[in-house]
PDB file of C-alpha atoms in Angstrom:
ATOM      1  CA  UNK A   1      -4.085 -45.237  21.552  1.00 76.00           C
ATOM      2  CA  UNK A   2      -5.564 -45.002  25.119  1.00 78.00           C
ATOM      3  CA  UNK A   3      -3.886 -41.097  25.273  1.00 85.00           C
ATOM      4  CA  UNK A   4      -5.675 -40.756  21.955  1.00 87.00           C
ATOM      5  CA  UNK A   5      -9.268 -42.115  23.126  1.00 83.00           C
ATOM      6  CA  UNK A   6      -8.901 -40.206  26.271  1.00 85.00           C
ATOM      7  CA  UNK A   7      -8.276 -36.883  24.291  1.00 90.00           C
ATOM      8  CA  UNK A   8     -10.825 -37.329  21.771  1.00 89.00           C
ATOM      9  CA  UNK A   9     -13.484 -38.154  24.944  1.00 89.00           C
ATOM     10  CA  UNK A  10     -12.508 -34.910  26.805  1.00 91.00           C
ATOM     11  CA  UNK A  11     -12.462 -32.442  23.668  1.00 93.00           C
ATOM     12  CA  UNK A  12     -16.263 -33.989  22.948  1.00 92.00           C
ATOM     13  CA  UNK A  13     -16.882 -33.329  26.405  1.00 95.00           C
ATOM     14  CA  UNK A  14     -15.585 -29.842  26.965  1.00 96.00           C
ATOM     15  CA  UNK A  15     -17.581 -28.715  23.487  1.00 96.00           C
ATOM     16  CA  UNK A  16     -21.207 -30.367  24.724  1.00 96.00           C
ATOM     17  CA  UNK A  17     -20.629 -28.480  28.109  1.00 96.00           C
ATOM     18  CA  UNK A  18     -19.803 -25.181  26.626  1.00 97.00           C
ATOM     19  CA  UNK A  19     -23.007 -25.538  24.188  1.00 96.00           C
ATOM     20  CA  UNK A  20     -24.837 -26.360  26.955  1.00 97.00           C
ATOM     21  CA  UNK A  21     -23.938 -23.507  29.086  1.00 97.00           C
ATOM     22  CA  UNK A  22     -24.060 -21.032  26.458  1.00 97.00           C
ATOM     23  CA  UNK A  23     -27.279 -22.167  25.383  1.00 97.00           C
ATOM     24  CA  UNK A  24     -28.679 -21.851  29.037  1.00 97.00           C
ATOM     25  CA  UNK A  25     -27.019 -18.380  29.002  1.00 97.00           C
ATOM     26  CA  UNK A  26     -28.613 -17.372  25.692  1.00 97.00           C
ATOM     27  CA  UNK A  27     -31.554 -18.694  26.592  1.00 96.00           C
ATOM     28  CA  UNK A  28     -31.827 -16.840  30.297  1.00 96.00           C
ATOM     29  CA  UNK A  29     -30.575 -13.457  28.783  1.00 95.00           C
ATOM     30  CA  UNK A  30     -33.534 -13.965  25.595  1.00 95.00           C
ATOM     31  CA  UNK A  31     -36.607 -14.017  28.093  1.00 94.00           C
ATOM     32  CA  UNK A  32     -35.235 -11.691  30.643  1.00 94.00           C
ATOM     33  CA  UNK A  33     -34.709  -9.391  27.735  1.00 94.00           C
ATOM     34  CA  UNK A  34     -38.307 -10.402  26.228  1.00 93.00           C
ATOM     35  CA  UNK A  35     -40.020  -9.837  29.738  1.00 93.00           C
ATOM     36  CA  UNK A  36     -37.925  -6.334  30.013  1.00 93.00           C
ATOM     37  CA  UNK A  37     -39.308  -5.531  26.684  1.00 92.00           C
ATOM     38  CA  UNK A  38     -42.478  -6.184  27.329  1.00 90.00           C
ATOM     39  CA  UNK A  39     -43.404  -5.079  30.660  1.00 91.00           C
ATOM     40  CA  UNK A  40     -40.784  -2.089  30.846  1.00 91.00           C
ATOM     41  CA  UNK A  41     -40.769  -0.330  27.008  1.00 91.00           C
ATOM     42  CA  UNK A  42     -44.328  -2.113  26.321  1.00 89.00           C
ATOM     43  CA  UNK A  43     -42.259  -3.546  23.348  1.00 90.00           C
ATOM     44  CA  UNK A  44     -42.571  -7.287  22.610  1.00 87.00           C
ATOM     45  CA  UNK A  45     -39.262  -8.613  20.935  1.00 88.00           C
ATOM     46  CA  UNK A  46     -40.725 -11.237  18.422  1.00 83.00           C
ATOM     47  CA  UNK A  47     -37.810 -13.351  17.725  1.00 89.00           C
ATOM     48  CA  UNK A  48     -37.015 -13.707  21.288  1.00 91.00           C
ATOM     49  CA  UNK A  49     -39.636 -16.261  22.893  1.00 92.00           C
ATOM     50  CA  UNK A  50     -38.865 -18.888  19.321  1.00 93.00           C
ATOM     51  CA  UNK A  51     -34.863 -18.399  19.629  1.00 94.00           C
ATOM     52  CA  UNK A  52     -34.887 -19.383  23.738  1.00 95.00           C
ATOM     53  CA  UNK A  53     -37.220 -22.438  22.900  1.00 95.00           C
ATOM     54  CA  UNK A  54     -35.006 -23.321  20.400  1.00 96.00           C
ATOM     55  CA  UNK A  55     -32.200 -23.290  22.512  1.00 97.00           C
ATOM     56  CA  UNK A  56     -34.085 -24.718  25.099  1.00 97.00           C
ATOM     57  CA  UNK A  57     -34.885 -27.735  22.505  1.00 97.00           C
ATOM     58  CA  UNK A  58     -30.932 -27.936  22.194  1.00 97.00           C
ATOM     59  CA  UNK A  59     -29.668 -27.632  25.607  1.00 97.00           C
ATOM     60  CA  UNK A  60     -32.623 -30.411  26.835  1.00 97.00           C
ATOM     61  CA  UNK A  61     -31.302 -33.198  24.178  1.00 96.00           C
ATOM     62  CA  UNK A  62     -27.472 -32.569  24.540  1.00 96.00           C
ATOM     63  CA  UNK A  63     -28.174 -31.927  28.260  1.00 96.00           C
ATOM     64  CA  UNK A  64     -29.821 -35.908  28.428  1.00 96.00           C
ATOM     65  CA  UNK A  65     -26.019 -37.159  27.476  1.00 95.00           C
ATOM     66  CA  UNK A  66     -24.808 -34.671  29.583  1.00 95.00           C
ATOM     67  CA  UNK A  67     -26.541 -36.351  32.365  1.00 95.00           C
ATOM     68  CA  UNK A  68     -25.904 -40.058  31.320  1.00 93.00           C
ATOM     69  CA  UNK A  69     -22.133 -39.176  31.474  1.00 92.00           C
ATOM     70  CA  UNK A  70     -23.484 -38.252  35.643  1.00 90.00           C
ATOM     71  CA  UNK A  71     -25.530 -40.466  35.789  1.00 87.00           C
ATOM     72  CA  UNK A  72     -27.924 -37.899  36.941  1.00 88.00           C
ATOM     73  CA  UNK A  73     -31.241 -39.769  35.128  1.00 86.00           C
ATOM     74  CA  UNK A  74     -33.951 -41.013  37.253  1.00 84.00           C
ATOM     75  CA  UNK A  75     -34.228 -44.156  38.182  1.00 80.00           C
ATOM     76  CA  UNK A  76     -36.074 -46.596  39.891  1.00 78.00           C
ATOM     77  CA  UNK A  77     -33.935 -49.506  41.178  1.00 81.00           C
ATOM     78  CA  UNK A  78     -36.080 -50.962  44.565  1.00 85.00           C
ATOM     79  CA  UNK A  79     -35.762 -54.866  42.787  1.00 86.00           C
ATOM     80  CA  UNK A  80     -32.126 -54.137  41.062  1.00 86.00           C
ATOM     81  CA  UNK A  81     -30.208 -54.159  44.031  1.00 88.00           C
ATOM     82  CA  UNK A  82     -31.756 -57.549  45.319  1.00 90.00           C
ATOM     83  CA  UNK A  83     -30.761 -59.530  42.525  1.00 90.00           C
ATOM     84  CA  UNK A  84     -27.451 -61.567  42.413  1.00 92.00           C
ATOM     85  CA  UNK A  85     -24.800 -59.636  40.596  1.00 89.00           C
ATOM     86  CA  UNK A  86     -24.570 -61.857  37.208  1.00 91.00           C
ATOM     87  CA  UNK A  87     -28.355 -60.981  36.845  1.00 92.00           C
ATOM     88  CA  UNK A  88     -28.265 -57.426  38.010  1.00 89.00           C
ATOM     89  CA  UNK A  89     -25.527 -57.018  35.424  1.00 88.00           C
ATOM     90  CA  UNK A  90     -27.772 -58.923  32.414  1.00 92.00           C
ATOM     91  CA  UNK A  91     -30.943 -56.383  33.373  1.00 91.00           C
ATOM     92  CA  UNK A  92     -28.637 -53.226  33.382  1.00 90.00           C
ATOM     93  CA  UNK A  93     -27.491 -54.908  29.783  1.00 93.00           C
ATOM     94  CA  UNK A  94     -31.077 -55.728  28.471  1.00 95.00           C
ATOM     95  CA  UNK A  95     -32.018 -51.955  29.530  1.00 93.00           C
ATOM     96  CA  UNK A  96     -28.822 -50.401  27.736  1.00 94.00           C
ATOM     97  CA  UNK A  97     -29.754 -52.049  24.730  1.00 97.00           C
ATOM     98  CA  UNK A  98     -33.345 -50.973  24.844  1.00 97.00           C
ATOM     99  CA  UNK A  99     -32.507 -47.338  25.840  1.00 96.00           C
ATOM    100  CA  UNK A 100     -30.020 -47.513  22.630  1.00 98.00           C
ATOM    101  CA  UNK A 101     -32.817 -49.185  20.355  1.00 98.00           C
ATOM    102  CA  UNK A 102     -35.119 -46.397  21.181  1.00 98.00           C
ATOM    103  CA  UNK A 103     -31.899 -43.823  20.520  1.00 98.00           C
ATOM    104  CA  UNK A 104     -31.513 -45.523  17.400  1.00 98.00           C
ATOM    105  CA  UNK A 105     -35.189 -45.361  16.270  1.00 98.00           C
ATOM    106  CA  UNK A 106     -35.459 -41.581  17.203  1.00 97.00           C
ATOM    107  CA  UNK A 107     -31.906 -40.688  15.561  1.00 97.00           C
ATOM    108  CA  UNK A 108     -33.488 -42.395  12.232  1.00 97.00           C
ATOM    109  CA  UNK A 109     -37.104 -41.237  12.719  1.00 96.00           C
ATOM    110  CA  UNK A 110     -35.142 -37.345  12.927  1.00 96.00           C
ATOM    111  CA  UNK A 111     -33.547 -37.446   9.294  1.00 95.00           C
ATOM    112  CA  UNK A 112     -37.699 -37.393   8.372  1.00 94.00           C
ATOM    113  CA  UNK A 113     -37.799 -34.134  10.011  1.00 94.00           C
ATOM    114  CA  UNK A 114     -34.782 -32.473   8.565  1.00 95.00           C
ATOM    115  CA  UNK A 115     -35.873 -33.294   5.915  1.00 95.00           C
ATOM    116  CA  UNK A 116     -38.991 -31.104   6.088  1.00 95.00           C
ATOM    117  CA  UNK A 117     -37.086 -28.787   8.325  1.00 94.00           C
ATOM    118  CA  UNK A 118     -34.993 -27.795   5.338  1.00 95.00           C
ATOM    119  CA  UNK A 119     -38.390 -26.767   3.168  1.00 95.00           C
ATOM    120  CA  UNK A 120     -40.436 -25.361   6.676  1.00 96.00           C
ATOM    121  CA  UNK A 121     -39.365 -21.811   8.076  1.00 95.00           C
ATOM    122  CA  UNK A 122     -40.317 -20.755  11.609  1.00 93.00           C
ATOM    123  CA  UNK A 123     -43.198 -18.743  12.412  1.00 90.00           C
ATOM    124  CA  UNK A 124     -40.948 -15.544  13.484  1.00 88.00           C
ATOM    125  CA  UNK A 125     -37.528 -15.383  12.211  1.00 91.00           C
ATOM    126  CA  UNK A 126     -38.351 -17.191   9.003  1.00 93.00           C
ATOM    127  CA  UNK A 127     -35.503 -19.470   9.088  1.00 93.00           C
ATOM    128  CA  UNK A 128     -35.701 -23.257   8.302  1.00 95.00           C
ATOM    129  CA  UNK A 129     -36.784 -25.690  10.716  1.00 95.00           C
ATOM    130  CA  UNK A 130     -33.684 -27.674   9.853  1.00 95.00           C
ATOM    131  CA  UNK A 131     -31.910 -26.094  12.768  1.00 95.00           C
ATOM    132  CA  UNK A 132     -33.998 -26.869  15.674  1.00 95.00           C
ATOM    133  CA  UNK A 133     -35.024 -30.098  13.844  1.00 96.00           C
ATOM    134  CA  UNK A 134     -31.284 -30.740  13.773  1.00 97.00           C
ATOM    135  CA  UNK A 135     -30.985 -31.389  17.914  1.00 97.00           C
ATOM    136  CA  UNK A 136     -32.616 -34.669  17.452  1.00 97.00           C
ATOM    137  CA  UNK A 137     -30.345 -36.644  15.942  1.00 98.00           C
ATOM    138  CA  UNK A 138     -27.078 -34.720  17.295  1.00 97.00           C
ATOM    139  CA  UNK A 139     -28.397 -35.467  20.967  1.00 97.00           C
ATOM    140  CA  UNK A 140     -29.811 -39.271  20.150  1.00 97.00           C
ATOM    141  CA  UNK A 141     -26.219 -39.370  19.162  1.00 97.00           C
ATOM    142  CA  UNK A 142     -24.461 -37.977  22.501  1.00 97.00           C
ATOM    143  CA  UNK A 143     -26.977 -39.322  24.410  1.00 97.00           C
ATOM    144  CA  UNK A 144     -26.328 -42.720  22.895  1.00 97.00           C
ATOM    145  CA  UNK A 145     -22.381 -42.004  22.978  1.00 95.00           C
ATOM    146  CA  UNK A 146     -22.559 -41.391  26.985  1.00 95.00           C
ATOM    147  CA  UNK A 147     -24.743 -44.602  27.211  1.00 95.00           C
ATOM    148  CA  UNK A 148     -22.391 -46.695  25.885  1.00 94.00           C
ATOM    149  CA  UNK A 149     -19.427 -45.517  27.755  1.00 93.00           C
ATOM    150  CA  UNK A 150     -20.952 -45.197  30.795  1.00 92.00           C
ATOM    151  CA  UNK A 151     -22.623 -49.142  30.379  1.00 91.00           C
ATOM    152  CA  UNK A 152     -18.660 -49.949  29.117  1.00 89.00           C
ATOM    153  CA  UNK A 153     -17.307 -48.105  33.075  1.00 88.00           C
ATOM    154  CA  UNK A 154     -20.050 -50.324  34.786  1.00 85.00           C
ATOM    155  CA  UNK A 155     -18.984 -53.600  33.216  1.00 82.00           C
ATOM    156  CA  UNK A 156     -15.254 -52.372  34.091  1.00 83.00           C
ATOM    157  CA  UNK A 157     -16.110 -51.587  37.617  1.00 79.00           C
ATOM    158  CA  UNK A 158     -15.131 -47.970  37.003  1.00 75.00           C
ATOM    159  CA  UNK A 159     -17.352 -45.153  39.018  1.00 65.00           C
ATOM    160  CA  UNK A 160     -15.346 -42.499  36.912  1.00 63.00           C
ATOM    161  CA  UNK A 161     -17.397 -41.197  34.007  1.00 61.00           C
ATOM    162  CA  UNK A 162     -14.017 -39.583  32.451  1.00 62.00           C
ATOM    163  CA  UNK A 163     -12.536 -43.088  32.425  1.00 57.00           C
ATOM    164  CA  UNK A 164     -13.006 -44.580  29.043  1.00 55.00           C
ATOM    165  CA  UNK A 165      -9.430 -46.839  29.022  1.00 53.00           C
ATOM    166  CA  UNK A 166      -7.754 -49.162  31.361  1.00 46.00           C
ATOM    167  CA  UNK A 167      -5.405 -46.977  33.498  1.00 45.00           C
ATOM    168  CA  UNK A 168      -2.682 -50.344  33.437  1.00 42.00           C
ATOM    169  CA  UNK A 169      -0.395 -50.873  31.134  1.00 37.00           C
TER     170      UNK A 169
END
């Protein structure tokens, strides 16, 4: 079961880091290309300026779980260290389940979009809104998948973010 888990974890991983580097590659190569276009062959390439902030859009909401597996979000933690552990523990808690409330409220708030999305096309490509629209709840969800495990490796005393089992047994 733990081999399972453990497999399952690292082929979710390995596919949100490849969509986030190909997204930041897509996205790099569309305005270079755009700004090439422009200022070189005095050619604007429409599609090119909606399809990087689109992919910007993506790579910024599965790049926030990204960085909860990293723990690379800012934080400010001047009265957190001061506290006895039991209480330090409790606060960490009370702002997990916040950070997942709000995950939960913004996952739910994005089906309103996609709906919409599906009717609404974008200004240059014409193609529906769904797409872009669909980044909300996908990353609420990865976001809110990191959170957990990474609150779960806390609570175990574990500093590795891979670690999602008990290595015993």
């Amino acid at each position: 079961m733990q081999r399972t888990l453990s497999a399952i974890l690292t082929v979710v991983r390995r596919f949100f880091d490849v969509v986030i580097i190909l997204l930041f590659s897509y996205m790099a190569i569309a305005v270079v290309a755009q700004v090439i276009g422009r200022y070189v062959f005095n050619y604007s390439i429409a599609w090119a300026t909606e399809t990087a902030t689109y992919a910007q859009i993506w790579m910024v909401l599965v790049g926030a779980g990204y960085a909860m597996r990293r723990d690379m979000h800012v934080s400010i933690d001047l009265v957190l260290p001061l506290l006895p552990r039991i209480v330090r523990q409790l606060v960490t808690l009370l702002i997990t389940a916040m950070a997942l409330w709000f995950l939960w409220v913004v996952f739910q708030g994005s089906f309103r979009l996609i709906k919409i999305g599906v009717i609404q096309k974008s200004p240059a490509l014409q193609i529906p809104m769904l797409y872009p629209y669909l980044s909300l709840p996908v990353g609420a969800a990865y976001f809110a998948f990191e959170l957990i495990l990474h609150q779960w490796n806390r609570l175990k005393g574990t500093d590795d973010p891979d670690d999602i089992t008990s290595r015993e047994g």
